[in-house]
Tab-separated table of C-alpha atoms and ligand atoms in Angstrom:
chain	number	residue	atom	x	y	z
T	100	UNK	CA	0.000	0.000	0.000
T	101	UNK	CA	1.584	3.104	-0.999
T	102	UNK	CA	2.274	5.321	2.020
T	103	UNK	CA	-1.546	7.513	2.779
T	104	UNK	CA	-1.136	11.159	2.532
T	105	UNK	CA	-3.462	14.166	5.107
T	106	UNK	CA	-3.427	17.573	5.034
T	107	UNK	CA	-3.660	18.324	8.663
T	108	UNK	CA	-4.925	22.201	9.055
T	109	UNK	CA	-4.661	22.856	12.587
T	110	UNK	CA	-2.394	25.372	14.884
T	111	UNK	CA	1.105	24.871	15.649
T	112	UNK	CA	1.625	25.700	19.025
T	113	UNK	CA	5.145	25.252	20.201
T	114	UNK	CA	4.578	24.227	24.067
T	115	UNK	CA	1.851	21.840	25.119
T	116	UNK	CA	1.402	19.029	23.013
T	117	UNK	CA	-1.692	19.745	21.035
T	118	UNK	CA	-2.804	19.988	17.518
T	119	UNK	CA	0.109	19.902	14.544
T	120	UNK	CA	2.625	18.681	17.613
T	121	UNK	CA	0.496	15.453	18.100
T	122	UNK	CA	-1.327	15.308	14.557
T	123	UNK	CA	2.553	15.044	12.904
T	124	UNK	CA	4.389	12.575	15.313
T	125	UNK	CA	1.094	10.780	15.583
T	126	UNK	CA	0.499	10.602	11.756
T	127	UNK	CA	4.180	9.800	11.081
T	128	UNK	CA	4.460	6.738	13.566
T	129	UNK	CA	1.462	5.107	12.023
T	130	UNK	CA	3.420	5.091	8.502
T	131	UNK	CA	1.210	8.113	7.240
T	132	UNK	CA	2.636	10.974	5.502
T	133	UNK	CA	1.288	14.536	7.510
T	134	UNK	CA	1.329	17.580	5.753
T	135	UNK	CA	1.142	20.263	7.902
T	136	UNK	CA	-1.908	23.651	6.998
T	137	UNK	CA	-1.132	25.527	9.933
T	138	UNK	CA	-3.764	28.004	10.979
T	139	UNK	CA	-2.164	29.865	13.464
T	140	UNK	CA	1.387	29.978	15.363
T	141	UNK	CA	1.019	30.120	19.188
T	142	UNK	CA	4.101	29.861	21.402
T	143	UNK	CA	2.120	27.595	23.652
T	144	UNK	CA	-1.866	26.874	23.600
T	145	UNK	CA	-4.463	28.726	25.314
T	146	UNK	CA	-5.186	26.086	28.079
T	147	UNK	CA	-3.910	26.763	31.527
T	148	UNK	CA	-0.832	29.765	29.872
T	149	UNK	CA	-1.627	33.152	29.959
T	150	UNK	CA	0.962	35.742	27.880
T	151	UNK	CA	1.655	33.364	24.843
T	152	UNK	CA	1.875	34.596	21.531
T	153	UNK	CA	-0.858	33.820	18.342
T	154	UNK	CA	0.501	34.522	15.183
T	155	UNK	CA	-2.696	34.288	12.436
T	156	UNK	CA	-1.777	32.603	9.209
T	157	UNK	CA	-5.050	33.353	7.488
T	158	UNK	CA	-3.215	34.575	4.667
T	159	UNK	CA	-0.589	32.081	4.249
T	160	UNK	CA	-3.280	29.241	3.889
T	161	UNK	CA	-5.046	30.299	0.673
T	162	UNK	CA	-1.568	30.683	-1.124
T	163	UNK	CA	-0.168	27.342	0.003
T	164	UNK	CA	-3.309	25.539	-0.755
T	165	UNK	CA	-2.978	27.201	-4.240
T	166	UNK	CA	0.624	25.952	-4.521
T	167	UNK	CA	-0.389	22.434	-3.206
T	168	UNK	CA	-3.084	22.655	-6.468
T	169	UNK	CA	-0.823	23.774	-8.855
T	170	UNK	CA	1.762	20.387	-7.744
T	171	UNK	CA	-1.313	18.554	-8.365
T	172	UNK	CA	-1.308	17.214	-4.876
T	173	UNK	CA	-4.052	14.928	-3.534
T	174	UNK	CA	-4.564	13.428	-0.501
T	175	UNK	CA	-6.334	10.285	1.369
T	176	UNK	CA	-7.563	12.625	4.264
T	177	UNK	CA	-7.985	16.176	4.871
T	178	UNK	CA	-8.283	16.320	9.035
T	179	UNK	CA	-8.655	19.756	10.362
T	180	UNK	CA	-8.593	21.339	13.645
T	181	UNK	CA	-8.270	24.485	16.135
T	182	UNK	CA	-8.778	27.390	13.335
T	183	UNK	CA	-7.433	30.787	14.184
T	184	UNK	CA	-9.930	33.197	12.902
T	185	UNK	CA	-13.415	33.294	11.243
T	186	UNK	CA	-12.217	33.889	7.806
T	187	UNK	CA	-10.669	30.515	8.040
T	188	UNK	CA	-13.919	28.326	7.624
T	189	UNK	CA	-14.252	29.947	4.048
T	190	UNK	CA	-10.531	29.176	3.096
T	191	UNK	CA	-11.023	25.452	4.795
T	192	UNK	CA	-14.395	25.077	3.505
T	193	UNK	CA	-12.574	25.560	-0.032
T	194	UNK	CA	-9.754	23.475	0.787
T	195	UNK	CA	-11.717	20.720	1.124
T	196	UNK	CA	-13.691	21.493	-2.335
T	197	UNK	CA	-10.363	21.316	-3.999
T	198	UNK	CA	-8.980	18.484	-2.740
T	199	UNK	CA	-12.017	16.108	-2.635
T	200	UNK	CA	-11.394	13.085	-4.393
T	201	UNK	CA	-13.618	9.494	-4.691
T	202	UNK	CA	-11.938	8.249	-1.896
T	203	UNK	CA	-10.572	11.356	0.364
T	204	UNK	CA	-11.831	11.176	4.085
T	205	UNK	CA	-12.682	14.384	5.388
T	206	UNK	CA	-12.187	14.597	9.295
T	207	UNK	CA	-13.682	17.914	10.799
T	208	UNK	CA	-12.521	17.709	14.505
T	209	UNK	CA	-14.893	21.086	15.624
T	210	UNK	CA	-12.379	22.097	18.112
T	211	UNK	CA	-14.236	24.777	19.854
T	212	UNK	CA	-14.212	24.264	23.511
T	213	UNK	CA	-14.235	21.853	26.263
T	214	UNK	CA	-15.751	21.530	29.938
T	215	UNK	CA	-18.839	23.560	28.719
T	216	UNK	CA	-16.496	26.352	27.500
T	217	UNK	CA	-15.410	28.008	24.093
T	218	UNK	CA	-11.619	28.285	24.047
T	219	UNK	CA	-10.655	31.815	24.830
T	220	UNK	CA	-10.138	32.770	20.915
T	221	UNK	CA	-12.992	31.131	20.010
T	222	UNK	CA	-15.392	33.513	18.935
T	223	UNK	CA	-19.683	33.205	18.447
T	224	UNK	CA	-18.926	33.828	14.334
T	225	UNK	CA	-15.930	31.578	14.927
T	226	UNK	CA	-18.211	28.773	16.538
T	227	UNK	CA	-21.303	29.345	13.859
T	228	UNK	CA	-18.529	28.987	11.203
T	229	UNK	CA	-16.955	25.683	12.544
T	230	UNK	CA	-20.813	24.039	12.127
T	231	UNK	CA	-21.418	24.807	8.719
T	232	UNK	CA	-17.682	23.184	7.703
T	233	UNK	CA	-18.790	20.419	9.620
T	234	UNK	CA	-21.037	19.798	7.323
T	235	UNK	CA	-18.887	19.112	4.567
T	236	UNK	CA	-17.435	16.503	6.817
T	237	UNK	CA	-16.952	12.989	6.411
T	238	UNK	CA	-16.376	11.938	9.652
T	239	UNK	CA	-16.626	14.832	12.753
T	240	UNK	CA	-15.493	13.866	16.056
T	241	UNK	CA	-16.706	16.518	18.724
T	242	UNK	CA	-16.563	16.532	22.610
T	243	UNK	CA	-19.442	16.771	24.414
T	244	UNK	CA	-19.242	20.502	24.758
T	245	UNK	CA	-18.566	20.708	20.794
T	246	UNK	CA	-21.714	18.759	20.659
T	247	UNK	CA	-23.773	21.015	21.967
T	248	UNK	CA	-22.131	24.018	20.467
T	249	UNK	CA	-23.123	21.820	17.451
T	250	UNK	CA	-26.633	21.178	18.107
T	251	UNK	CA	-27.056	24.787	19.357
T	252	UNK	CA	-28.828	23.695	22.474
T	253	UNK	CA	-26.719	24.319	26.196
T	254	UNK	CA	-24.233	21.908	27.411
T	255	UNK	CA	-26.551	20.667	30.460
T	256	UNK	CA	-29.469	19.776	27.645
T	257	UNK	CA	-26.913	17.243	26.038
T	258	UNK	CA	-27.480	14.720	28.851
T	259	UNK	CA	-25.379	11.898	30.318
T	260	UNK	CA	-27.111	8.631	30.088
T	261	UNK	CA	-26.295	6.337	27.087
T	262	UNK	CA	-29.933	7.239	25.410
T	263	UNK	CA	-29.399	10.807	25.299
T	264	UNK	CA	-26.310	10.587	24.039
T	265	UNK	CA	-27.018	7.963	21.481
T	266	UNK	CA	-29.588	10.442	20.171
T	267	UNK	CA	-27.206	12.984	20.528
T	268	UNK	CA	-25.244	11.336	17.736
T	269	UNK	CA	-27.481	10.471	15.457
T	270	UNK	CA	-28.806	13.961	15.130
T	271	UNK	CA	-25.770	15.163	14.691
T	272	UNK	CA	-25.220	12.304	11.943
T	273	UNK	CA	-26.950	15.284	9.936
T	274	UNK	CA	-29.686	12.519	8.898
T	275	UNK	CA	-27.118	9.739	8.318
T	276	UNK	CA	-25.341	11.289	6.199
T	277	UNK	CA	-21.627	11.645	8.094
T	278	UNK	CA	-20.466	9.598	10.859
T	279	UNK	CA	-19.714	10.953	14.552
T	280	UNK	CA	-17.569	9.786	16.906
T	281	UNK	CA	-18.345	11.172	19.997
T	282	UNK	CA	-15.697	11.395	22.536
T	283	UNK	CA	-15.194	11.597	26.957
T	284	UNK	CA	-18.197	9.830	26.609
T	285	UNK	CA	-18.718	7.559	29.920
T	286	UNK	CA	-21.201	4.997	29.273
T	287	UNK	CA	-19.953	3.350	32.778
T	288	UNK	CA	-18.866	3.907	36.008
T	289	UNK	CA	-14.674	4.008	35.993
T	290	UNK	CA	-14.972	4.045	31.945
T	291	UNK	CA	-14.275	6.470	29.089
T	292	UNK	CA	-14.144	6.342	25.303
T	293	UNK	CA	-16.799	7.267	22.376
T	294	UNK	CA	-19.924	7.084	20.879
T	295	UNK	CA	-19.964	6.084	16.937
T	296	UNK	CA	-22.123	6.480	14.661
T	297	UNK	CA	-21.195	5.306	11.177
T	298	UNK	CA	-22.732	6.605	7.939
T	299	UNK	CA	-21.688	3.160	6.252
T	300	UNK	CA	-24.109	1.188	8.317
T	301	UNK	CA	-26.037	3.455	9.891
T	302	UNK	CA	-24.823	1.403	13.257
T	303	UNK	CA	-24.044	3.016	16.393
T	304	UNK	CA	-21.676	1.305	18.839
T	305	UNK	CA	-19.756	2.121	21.990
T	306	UNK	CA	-15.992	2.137	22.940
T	307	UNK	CA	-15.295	2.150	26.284
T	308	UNK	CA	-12.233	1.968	28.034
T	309	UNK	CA	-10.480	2.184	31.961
T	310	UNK	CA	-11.240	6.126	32.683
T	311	UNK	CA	-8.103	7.697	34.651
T	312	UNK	CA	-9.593	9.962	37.328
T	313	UNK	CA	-7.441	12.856	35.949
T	314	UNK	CA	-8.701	15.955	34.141
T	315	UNK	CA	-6.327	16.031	30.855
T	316	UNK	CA	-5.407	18.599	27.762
T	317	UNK	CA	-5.424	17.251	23.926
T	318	UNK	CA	-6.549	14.032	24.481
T	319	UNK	CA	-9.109	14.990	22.012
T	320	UNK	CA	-6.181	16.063	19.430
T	321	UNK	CA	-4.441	12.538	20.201
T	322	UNK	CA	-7.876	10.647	19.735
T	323	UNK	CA	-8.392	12.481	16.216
T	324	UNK	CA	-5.140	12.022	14.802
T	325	UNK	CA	-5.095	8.391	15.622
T	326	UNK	CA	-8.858	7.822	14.643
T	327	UNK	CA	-7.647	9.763	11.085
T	328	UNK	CA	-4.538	7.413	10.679
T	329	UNK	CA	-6.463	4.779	11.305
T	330	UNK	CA	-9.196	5.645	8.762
T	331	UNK	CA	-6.723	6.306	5.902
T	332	UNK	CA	-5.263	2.957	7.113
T	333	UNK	CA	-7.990	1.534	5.960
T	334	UNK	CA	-10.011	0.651	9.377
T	335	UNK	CA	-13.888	0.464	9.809
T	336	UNK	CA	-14.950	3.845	11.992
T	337	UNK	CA	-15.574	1.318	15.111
T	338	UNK	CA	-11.943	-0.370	14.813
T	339	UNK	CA	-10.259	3.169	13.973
T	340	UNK	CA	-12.313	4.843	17.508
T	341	UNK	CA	-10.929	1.574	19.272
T	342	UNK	CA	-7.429	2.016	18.409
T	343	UNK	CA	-7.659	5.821	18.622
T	344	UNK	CA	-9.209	5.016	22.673
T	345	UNK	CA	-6.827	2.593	23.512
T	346	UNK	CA	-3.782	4.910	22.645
T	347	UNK	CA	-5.399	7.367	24.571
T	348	UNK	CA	-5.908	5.347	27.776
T	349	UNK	CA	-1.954	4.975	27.622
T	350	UNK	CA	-1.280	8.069	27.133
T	351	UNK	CA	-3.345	9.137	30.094
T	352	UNK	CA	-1.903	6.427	32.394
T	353	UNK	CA	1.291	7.266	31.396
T	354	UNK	CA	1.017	10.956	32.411
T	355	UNK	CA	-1.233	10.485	35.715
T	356	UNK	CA	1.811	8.291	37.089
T	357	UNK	CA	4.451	10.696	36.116
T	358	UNK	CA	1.895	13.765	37.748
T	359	UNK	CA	2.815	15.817	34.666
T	360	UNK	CA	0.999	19.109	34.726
T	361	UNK	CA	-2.370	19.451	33.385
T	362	UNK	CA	-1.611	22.099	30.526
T	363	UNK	CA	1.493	20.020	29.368
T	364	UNK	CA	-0.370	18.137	27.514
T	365	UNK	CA	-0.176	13.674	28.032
T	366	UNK	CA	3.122	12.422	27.404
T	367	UNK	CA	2.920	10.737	24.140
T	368	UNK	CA	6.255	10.597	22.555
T	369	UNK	CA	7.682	7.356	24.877
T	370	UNK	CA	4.371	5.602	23.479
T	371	UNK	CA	4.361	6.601	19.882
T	372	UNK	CA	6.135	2.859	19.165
T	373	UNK	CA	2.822	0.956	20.183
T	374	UNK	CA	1.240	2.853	17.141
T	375	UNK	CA	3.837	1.506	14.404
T	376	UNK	CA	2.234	-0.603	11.959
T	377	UNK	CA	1.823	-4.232	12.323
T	378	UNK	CA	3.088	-3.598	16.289
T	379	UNK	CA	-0.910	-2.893	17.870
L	85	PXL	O1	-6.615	20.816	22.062
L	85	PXL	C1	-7.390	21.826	21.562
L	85	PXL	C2	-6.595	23.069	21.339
L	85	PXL	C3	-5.933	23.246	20.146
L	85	PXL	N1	-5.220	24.353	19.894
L	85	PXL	C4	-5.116	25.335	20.807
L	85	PXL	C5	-5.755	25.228	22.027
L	85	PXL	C6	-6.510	24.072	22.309
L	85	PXL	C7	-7.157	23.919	23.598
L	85	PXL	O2	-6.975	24.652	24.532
L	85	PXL	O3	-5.636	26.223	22.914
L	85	PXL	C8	-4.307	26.546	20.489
């Protein structure tokens, strides 16, 4: 199989561990090639730092898109991320237009806030935008909070039990016509994982796994990049949110034992091996 190819448009935040600095090592250590649309340079992210830096690249994404379409690139996936301004959607939204093919996944992960909160540069236009791109999605793979941003109704509305949140996915399925995974969703007590609904068989199923009693930062990035590498891979949606949960759940385990601070992201890197092809 000749080595799959994503165009991953998400920031690039230089301390942290979120985003382009999991969606690249990630990507690259499950024998996928990760080319990098970054939407924004930050020096760290905006979880838990105050003073860091956010360098827009609004304008730089058009013009290397352009360039990509004038090599005559394509790509197996386009996965994108954290945007850094409204104007963004558009320039995604086209993105994705271009570089449709038969058999391209699109992966919208509508990063827009977490713990019933918009990320501090996420703005109301910002958050209406990130819906409507969702649309165009193949696959979309929201948090609970990005669910309800989603289904425009307030966080507490979403429920907790498995029903609501079964119907929660389906409606956001857009009418069974993309798939959801649903993540930190807790179907049981001392578990954690996701809620799938497929488009190809109009299924839903459950992955659970052992929930570490830990708050933690970019677990949703990790989750996505994995799921996408997975997908482009070749896996069903059920075995790509499995693998994608699993790596997680070491991840987490790994940085609850060391005590690594919250807004350090988990500490991936010593695990990347157990995501090598033909290894997990
Ligand atoms: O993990 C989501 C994320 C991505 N990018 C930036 C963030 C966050 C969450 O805080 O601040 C810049």
């Amino acid at each position: 199989m000749p080595t799959p190819r994503v165009a991953a448009i998400h920031d690039l935040s230089g301390f942290g561990r979120c985003s382009l600095t999991v969606a690249v090592p990630v990507l690259s250590a499950m024998g996928v090639q990760c080319c990098p649309l970054p939407t924004a340079f930050l020096s760290t992210h905006t979880g838990g730092f105050s003073g860091y830096t956010f360098l827009d690249m609004t304008d730089a994404m058009a013009a290397a898109a352009a360039h990509w379409k004038a090599l005559g690139l394509t790509f197996d996936a386009v996965y994108s991320g954290f945007l850094g301004s409204a104007r963004q959607i558009g320039i995604v939204e086209s993105f994705i237009r271009t570089f449709r093919g038969p058999s391209t996944v699109v992966v919208v992960d509508p990063v827009m806030g977490d713990q019933g909160q918009a990320y501090q540069t996420y703005t109301p236009d910002l958050c209406v935008g990130m819906a409507r791109l969702a649309a165009l999605a193949d696959v979309i793979t929201p948090n609970l909070t990005e669910a309800a941003f989603l289904l425009e109704i307030p966080c507490d509305r979403l429920g907790t039990d498995g029903q609501s949140l079964r119907a929660a996915a389906e409606k956001l399925s857009l009418g069974g016509r993309r798939s959801v995974v649903l993540t930190g969703v807790s179907l049981e007590a001392g578990k954690t994982g996701a809620l799938c609904f497929d488009a190809a068989s109009g299924e839903l199923s459950a992955v659970q796994t052992a929930a570490v009693d830990r708050v933690f930062l970019g677990t949703g990035d990790v989750f996505a990049s994995v799921l996408t590498g997975a997908l482009v891979g070749g896996a069903s949606l059920q075995a790509a949110a499995e693998r994608a949960a699993e790596f997680v759940r070491a991840c987490a385990e790994r940085t609850a034992a060391e005590d690594l601070p919250v807004r350090e992201g988990v500490d991936f890197e010593p695990l990347l091996g157990l995501l090598t092809p033909g290894r997990v």
